[in-house]
CSV table of C-alpha atoms in Angstrom, one decimal:
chain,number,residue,atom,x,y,z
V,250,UNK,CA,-29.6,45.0,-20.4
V,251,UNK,CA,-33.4,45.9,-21.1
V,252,UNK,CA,-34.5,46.7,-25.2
V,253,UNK,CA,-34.2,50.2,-26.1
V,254,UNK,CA,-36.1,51.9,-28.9
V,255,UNK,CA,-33.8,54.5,-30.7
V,256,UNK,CA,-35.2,58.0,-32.0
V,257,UNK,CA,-33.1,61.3,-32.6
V,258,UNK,CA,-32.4,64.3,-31.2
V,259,UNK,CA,-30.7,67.4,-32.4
V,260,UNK,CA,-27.6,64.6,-34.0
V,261,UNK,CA,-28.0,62.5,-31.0
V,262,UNK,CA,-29.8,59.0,-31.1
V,263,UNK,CA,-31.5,58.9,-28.2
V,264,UNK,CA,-31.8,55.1,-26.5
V,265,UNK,CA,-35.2,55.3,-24.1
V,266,UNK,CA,-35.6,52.1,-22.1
V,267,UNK,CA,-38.8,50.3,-22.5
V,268,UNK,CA,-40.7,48.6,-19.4
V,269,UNK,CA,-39.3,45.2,-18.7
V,270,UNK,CA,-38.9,45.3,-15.1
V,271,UNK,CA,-36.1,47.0,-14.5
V,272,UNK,CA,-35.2,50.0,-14.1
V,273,UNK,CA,-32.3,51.9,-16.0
V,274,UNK,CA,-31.8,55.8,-16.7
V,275,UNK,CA,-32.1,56.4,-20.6
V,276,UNK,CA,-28.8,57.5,-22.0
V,277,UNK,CA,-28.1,59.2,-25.4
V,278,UNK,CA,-25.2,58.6,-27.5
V,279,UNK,CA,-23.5,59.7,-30.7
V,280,UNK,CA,-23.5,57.0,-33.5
V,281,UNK,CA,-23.7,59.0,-36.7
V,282,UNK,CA,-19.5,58.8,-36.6
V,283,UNK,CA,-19.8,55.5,-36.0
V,284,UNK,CA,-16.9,53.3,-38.0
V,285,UNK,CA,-18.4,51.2,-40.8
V,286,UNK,CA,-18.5,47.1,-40.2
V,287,UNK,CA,-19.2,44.6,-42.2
V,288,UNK,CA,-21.8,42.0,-42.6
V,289,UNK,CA,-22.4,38.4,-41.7
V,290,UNK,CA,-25.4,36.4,-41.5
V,291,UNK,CA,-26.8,33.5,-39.3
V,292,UNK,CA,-26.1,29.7,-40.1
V,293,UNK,CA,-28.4,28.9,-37.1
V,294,UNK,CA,-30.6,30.0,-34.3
V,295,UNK,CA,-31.9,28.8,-31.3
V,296,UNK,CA,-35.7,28.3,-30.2
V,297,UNK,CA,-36.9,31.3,-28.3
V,298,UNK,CA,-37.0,31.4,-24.1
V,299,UNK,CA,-40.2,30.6,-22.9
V,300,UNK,CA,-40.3,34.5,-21.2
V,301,UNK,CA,-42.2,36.4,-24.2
V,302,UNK,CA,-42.8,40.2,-24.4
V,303,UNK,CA,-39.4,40.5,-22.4
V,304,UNK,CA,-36.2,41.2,-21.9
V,305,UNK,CA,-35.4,37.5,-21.1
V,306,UNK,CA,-32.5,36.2,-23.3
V,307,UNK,CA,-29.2,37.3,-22.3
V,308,UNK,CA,-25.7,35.0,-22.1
V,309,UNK,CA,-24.6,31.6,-23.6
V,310,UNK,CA,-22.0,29.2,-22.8
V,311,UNK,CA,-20.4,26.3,-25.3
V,312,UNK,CA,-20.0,22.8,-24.3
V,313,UNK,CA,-17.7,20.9,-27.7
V,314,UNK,CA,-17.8,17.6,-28.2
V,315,UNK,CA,-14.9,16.7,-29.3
V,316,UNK,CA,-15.3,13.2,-30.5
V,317,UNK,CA,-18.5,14.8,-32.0
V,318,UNK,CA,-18.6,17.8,-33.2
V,319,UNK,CA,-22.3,18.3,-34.5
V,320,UNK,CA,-23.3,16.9,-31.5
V,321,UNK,CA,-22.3,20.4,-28.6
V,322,UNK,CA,-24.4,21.7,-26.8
V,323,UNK,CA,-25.0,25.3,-26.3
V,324,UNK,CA,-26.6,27.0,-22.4
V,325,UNK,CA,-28.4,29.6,-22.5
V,326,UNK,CA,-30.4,32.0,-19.7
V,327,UNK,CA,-33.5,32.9,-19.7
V,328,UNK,CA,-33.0,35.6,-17.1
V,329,UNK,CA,-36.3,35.3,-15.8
V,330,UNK,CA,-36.6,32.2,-15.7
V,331,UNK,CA,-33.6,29.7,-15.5
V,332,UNK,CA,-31.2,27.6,-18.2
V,333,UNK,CA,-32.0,26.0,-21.8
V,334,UNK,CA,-29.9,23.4,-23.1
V,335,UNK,CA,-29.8,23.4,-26.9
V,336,UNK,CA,-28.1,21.3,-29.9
V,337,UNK,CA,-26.3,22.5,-32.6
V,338,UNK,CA,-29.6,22.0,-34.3
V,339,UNK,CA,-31.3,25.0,-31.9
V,340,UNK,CA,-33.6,23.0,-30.5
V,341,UNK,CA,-34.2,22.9,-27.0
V,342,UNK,CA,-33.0,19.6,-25.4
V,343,UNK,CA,-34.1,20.5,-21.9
V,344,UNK,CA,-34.5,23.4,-19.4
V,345,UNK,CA,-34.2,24.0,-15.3
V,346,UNK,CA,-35.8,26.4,-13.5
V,347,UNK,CA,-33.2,28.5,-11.7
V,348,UNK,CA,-34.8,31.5,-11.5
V,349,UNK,CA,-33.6,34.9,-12.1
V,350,UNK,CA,-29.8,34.0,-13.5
V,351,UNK,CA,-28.2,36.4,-16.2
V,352,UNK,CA,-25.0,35.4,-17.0
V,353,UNK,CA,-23.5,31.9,-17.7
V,354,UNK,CA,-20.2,30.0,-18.4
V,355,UNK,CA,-19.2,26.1,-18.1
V,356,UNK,CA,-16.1,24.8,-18.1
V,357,UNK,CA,-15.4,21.2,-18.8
V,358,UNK,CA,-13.0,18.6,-16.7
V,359,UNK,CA,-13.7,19.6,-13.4
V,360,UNK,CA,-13.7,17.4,-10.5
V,361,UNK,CA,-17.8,17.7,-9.5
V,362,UNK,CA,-18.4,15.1,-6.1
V,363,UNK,CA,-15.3,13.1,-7.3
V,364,UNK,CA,-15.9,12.6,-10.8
V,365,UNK,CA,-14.7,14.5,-14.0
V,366,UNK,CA,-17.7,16.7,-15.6
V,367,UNK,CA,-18.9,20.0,-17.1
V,368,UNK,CA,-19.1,22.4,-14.1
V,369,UNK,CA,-21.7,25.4,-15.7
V,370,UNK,CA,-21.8,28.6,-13.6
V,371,UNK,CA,-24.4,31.1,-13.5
V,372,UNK,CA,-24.7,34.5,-12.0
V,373,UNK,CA,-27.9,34.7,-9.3
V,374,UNK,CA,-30.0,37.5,-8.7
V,375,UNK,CA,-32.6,36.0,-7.1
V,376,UNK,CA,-31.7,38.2,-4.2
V,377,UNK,CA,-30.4,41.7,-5.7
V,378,UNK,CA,-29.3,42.7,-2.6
V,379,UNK,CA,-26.6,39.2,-2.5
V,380,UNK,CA,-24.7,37.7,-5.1
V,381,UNK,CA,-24.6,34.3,-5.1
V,382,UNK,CA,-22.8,31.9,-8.3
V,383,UNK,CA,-25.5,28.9,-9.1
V,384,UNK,CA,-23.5,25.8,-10.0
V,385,UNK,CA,-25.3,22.7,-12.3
V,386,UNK,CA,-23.2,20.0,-13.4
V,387,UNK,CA,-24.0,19.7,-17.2
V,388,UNK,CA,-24.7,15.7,-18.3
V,389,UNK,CA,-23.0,16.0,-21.8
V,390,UNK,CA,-25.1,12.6,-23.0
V,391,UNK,CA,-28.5,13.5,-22.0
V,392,UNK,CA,-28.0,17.7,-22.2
V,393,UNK,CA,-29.5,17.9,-18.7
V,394,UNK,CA,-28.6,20.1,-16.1
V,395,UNK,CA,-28.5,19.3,-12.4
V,396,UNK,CA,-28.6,22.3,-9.2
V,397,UNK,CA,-25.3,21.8,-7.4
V,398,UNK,CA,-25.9,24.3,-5.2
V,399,UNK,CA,-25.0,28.0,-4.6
V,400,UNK,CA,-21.9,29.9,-3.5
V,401,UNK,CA,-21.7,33.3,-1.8
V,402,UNK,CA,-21.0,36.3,-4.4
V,403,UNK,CA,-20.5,39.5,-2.3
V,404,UNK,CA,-22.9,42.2,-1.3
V,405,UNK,CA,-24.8,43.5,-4.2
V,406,UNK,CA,-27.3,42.5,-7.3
V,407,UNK,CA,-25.0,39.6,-9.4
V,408,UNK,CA,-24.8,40.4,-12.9
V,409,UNK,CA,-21.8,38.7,-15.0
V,410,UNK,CA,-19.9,35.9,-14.6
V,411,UNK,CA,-17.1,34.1,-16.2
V,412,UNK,CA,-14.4,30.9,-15.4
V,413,UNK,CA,-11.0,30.9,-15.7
V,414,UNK,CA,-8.7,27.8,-14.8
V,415,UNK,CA,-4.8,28.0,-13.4
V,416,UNK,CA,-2.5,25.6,-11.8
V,417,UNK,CA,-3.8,26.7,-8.9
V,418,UNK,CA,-7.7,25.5,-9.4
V,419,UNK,CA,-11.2,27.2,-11.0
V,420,UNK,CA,-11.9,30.7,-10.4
V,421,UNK,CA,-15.4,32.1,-10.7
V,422,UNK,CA,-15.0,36.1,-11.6
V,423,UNK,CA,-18.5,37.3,-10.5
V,424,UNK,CA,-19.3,41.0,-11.8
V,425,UNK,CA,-21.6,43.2,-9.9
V,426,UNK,CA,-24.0,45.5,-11.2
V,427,UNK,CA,-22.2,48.7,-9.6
V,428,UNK,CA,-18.8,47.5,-11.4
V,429,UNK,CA,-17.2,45.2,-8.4
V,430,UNK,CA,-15.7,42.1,-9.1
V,431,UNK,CA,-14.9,39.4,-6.9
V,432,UNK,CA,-13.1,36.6,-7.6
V,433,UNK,CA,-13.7,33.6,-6.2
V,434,UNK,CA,-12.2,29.9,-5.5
V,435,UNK,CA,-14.7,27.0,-6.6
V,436,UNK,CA,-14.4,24.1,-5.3
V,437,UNK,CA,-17.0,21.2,-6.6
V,438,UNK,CA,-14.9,18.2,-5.7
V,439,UNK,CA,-17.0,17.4,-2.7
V,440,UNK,CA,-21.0,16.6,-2.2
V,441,UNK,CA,-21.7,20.4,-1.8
V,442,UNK,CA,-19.6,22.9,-3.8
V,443,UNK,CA,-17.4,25.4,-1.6
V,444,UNK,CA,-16.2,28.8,-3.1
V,445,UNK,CA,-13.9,31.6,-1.2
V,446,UNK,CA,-12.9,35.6,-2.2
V,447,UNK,CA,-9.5,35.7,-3.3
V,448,UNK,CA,-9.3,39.3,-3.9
V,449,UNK,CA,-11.7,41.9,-5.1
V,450,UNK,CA,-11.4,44.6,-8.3
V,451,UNK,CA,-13.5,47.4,-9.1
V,452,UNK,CA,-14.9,49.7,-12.0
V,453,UNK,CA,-16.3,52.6,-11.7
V,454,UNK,CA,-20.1,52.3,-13.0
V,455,UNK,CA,-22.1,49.6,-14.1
V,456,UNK,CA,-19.9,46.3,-15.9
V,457,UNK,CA,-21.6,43.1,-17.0
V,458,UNK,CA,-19.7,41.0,-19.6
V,459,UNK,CA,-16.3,39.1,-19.0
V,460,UNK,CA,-13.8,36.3,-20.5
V,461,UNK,CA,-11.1,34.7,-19.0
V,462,UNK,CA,-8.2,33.9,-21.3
V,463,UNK,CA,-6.6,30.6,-19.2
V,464,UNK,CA,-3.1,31.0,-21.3
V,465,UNK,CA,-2.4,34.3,-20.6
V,466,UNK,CA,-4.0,35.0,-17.1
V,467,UNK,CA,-6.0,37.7,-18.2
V,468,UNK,CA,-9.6,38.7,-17.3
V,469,UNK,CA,-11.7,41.1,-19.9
V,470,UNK,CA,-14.4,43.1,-18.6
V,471,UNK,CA,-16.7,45.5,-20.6
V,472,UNK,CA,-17.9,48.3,-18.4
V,473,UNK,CA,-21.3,49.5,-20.3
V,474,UNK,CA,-20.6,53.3,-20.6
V,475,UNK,CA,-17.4,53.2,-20.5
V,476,UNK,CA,-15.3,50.4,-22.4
V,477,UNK,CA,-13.3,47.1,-22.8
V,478,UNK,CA,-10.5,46.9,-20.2
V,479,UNK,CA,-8.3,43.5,-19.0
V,480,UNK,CA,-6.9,42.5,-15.3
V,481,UNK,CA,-4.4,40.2,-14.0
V,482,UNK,CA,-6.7,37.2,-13.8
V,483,UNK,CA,-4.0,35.4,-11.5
V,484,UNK,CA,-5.0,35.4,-7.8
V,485,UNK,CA,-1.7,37.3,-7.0
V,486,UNK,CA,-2.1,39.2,-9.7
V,487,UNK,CA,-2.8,43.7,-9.8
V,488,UNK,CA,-6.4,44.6,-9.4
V,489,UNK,CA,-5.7,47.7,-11.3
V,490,UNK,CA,-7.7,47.6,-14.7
V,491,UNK,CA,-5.9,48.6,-18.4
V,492,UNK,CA,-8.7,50.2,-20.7
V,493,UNK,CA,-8.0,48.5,-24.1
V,494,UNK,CA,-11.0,50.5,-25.4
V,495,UNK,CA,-13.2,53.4,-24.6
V,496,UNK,CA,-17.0,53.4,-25.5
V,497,UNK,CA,-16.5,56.8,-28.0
V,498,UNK,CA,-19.2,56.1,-30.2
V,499,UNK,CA,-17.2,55.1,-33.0
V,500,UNK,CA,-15.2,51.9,-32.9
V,501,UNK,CA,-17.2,51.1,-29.8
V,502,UNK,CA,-21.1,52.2,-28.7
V,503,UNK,CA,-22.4,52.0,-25.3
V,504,UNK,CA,-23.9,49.9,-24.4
V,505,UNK,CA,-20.9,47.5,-24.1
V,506,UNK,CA,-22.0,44.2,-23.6
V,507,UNK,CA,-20.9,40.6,-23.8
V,508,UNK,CA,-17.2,40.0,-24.4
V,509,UNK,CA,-15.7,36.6,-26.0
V,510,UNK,CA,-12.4,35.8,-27.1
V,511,UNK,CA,-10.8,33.8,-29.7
V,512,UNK,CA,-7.6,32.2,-28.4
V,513,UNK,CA,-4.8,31.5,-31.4
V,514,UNK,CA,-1.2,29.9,-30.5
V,515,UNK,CA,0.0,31.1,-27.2
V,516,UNK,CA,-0.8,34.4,-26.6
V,517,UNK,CA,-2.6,35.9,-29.8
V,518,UNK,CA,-6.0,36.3,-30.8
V,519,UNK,CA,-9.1,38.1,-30.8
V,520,UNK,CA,-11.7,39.3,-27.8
V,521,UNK,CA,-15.1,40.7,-29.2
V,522,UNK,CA,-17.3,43.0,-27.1
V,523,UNK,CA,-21.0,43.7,-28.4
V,524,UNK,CA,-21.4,47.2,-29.4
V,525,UNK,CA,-25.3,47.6,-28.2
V,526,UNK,CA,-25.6,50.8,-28.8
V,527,UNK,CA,-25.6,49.9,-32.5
V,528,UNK,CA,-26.0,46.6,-33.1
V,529,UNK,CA,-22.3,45.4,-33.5
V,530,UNK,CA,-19.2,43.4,-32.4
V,531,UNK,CA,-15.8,44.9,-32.5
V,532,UNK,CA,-12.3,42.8,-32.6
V,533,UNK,CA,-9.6,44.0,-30.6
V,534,UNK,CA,-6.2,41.7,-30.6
V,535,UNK,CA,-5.2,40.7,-27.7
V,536,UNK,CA,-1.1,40.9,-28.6
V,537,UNK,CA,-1.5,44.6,-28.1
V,538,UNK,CA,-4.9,46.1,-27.8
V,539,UNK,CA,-5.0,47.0,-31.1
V,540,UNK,CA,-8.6,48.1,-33.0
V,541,UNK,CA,-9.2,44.9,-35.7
V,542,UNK,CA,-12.8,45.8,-37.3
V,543,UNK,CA,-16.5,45.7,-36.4
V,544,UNK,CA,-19.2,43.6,-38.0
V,545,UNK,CA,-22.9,43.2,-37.6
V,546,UNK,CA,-25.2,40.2,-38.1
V,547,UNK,CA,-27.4,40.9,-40.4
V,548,UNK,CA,-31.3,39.6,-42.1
V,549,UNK,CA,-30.5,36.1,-44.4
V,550,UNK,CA,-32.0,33.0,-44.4
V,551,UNK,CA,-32.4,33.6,-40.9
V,552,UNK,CA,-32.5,36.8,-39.2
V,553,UNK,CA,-30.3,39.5,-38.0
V,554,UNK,CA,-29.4,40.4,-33.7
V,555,UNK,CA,-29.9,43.9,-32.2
V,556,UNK,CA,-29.1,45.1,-28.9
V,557,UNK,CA,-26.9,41.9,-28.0
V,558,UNK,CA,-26.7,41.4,-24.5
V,559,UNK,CA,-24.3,38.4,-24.2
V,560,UNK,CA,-21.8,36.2,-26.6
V,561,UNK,CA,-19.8,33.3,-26.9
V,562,UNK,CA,-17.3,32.1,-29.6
V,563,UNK,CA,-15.3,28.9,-29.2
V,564,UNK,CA,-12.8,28.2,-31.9
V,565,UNK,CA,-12.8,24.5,-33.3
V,566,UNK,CA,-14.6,21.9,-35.4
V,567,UNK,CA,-18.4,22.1,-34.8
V,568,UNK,CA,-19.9,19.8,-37.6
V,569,UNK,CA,-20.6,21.2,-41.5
V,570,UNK,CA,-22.1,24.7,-40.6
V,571,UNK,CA,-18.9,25.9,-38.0
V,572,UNK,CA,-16.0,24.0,-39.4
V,573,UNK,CA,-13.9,27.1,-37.9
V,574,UNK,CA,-15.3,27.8,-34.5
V,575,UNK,CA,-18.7,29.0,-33.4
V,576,UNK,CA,-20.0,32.1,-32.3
V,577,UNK,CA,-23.3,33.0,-30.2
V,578,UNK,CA,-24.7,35.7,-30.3
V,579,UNK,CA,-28.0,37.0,-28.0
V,580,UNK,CA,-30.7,38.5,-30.0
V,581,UNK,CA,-32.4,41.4,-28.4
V,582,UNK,CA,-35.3,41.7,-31.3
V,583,UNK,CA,-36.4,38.1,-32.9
V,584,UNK,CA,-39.1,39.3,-35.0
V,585,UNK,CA,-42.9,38.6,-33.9
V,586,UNK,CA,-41.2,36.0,-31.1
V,587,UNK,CA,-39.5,36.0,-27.6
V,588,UNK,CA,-35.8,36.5,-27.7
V,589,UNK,CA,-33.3,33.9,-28.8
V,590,UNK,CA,-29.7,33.4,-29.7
V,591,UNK,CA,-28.2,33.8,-33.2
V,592,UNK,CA,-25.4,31.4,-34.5
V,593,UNK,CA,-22.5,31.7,-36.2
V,594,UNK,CA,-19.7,30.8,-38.2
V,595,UNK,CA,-16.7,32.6,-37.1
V,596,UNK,CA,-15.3,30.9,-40.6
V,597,UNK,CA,-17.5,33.6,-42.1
V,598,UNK,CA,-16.5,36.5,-39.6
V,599,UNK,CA,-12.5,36.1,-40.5
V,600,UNK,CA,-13.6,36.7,-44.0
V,601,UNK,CA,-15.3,39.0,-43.8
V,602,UNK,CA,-13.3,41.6,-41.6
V,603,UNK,CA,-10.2,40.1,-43.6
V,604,UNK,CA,-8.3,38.1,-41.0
V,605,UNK,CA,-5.8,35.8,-41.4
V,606,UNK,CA,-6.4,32.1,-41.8
């Protein structure tokens, strides 16, 4: 989603799109009844994309080491531009140029050309007019990415894109700009990765941001203007969508964004969405759809995010700073320099919304 700048209008807050290259029709949305969040601040950040003066940040993905956990790796896109590789430090470790990819997710353990690896998975919109998913296997020593190749998306501009795993194999769920979703069989086992439609869902308007939970079967998708809703992830499963949230302007502001989730025991846990519309992240639990609390990341040592695009949160032991879990968040305004991504403790997040630990 391109920056916004926000002025008012008879008790509206009016978001006008700046230039960036794409085009989008400036919406206006109530915020003033907006539910109070809560506060956190960065322990970390990344370098900035090498785009500047542009939209050009958007999603990241987490790779944990587990024998090592100061030593993940986090991708991120540069939508105009391709993927970084960064350490837990920020810094960039290395880049590829892939071009005009927006979202990204990895999953690690997938058979890539006959060996076990990190399979990372981007959406491409090199060619708005045909999806296609952009796979690079990720080389966990050297924080390198290499082009795999591309599968077919569907008919239309690619946008979002998440993985989800079943007995069955790796799914891609590729999310159109226009609100379709395909979902799509990968298969990297061979020389040149293969992918097939299993079955298609829809939303009405423009979605972008997804998760899959792997223990539940359940796919979340945030439809901008609308809200959070969840499928049947499971190849067999109902295409119809359930709206766990609508975009009212109080719990939840359009623009809604990124979604991650926080997976606890079998079936609980959290799944965030980014609030863009006013710079926040709202929980939901996932047990029953139920409203947890928003919060905001705010100026500190480092400085805040606005107008979030994507997010990632992984739950687990990341080295001194994330004992907890991490979670990445894309930063729409990084003072004087190009975009970047904002990190995390989700340690300091459960306290401060008051969660249980």
């Amino acid at each position: 989603m391109m920056q916004r700048f926000l002025f008012p209008i008879a008790g509206l807050l009016a978001l006008a799109a700046c230039s960036t290259g794409e085009s989008e029709v400036p919406v206006a949305v109530r915020i003033a009844n907006a539910t109070p969040a809560v506060n956190v601040t960065a322990r970390g950040e990344t370098t900035p994309v090498g785009t500047a003066n542009a939209d050009a940040a958007d999603d990241p993905a987490i790779w944990r080491n587990a024998a090592d956990p100061a030593a993940s790796l986090i991708v991120g896109t540069d939508k105009k531009a391709g993927l970084y590789v960064y350490g837990m430090d920020g810094k960039t470790r290395s880049f590829i140029d892939a071009g005009r990819v927006n979202n990204v997710d990895l999953k690690d353990g997938v058979t890539i050309n006959g060996a076990p690896g990190v399979l990372v998975a981007a959406s491409d919109r090199n060619d708005v007019a045909n999806a296609k998913i952009a796979l690079f296997r990720l080389d966990s020593a050297t924080a390198k990415l290499t082009a795999l190749g591309k599968i077919d998306g569907g008919t239309g501009e690619a946008y979002g894109i998440c993985l989800g795993r079943d007995e069955a194999g790796l799914y891609g769920f590729i999310v159109l700009k226009d609100g379709t979703i395909h979902q799509i069989a990968i298969d990297a086992s061979g020389a040149t990765p293969t992918g097939r439609t299993v079955r298609t869902m829809k939303l009405g308007t423009q979605a972008e941001g997804c998760a899959v939970d792997d223990r539940t079967g359940t796919l979340y998708v945030a439809e901008e203007d609308v809200g959070l809703w969840r499928f049947d992830a499971r190849a067999t499963g109902s295409t119809t969508p359930v709206q766990i949230a609508a975009a009212d302007g109080k719990n939840l502001v359009m623009d809604a964004e990124g979604v991650a989730i926080a997976p606890i025991g079998e079936k609980d846990g959290y799944v965030i969405v980014s609030s863009q519309g006013d710079n926040a992240y709202v929980v939901y639990k996932m047990s029953d759809d139920s409203y947890v609390g928003r919060f905001r990341i705010v100026d500190g040592a480092i400085g805040g995010s606005e107008e979030t695009d994507g997010i990632e949160l992984m739950l687990g032991d990341f080295g001194p700073n994330y004992p907890g879990g991490l979670f990445i968040a894309q930063d729409g305004h990084n003072a004087a320099a190009a975009q970047n991504f904002k990190l995390v403790a989700w340690a300091d997040i459960v306290k401060a919304l008051g969660l249980p630990q």
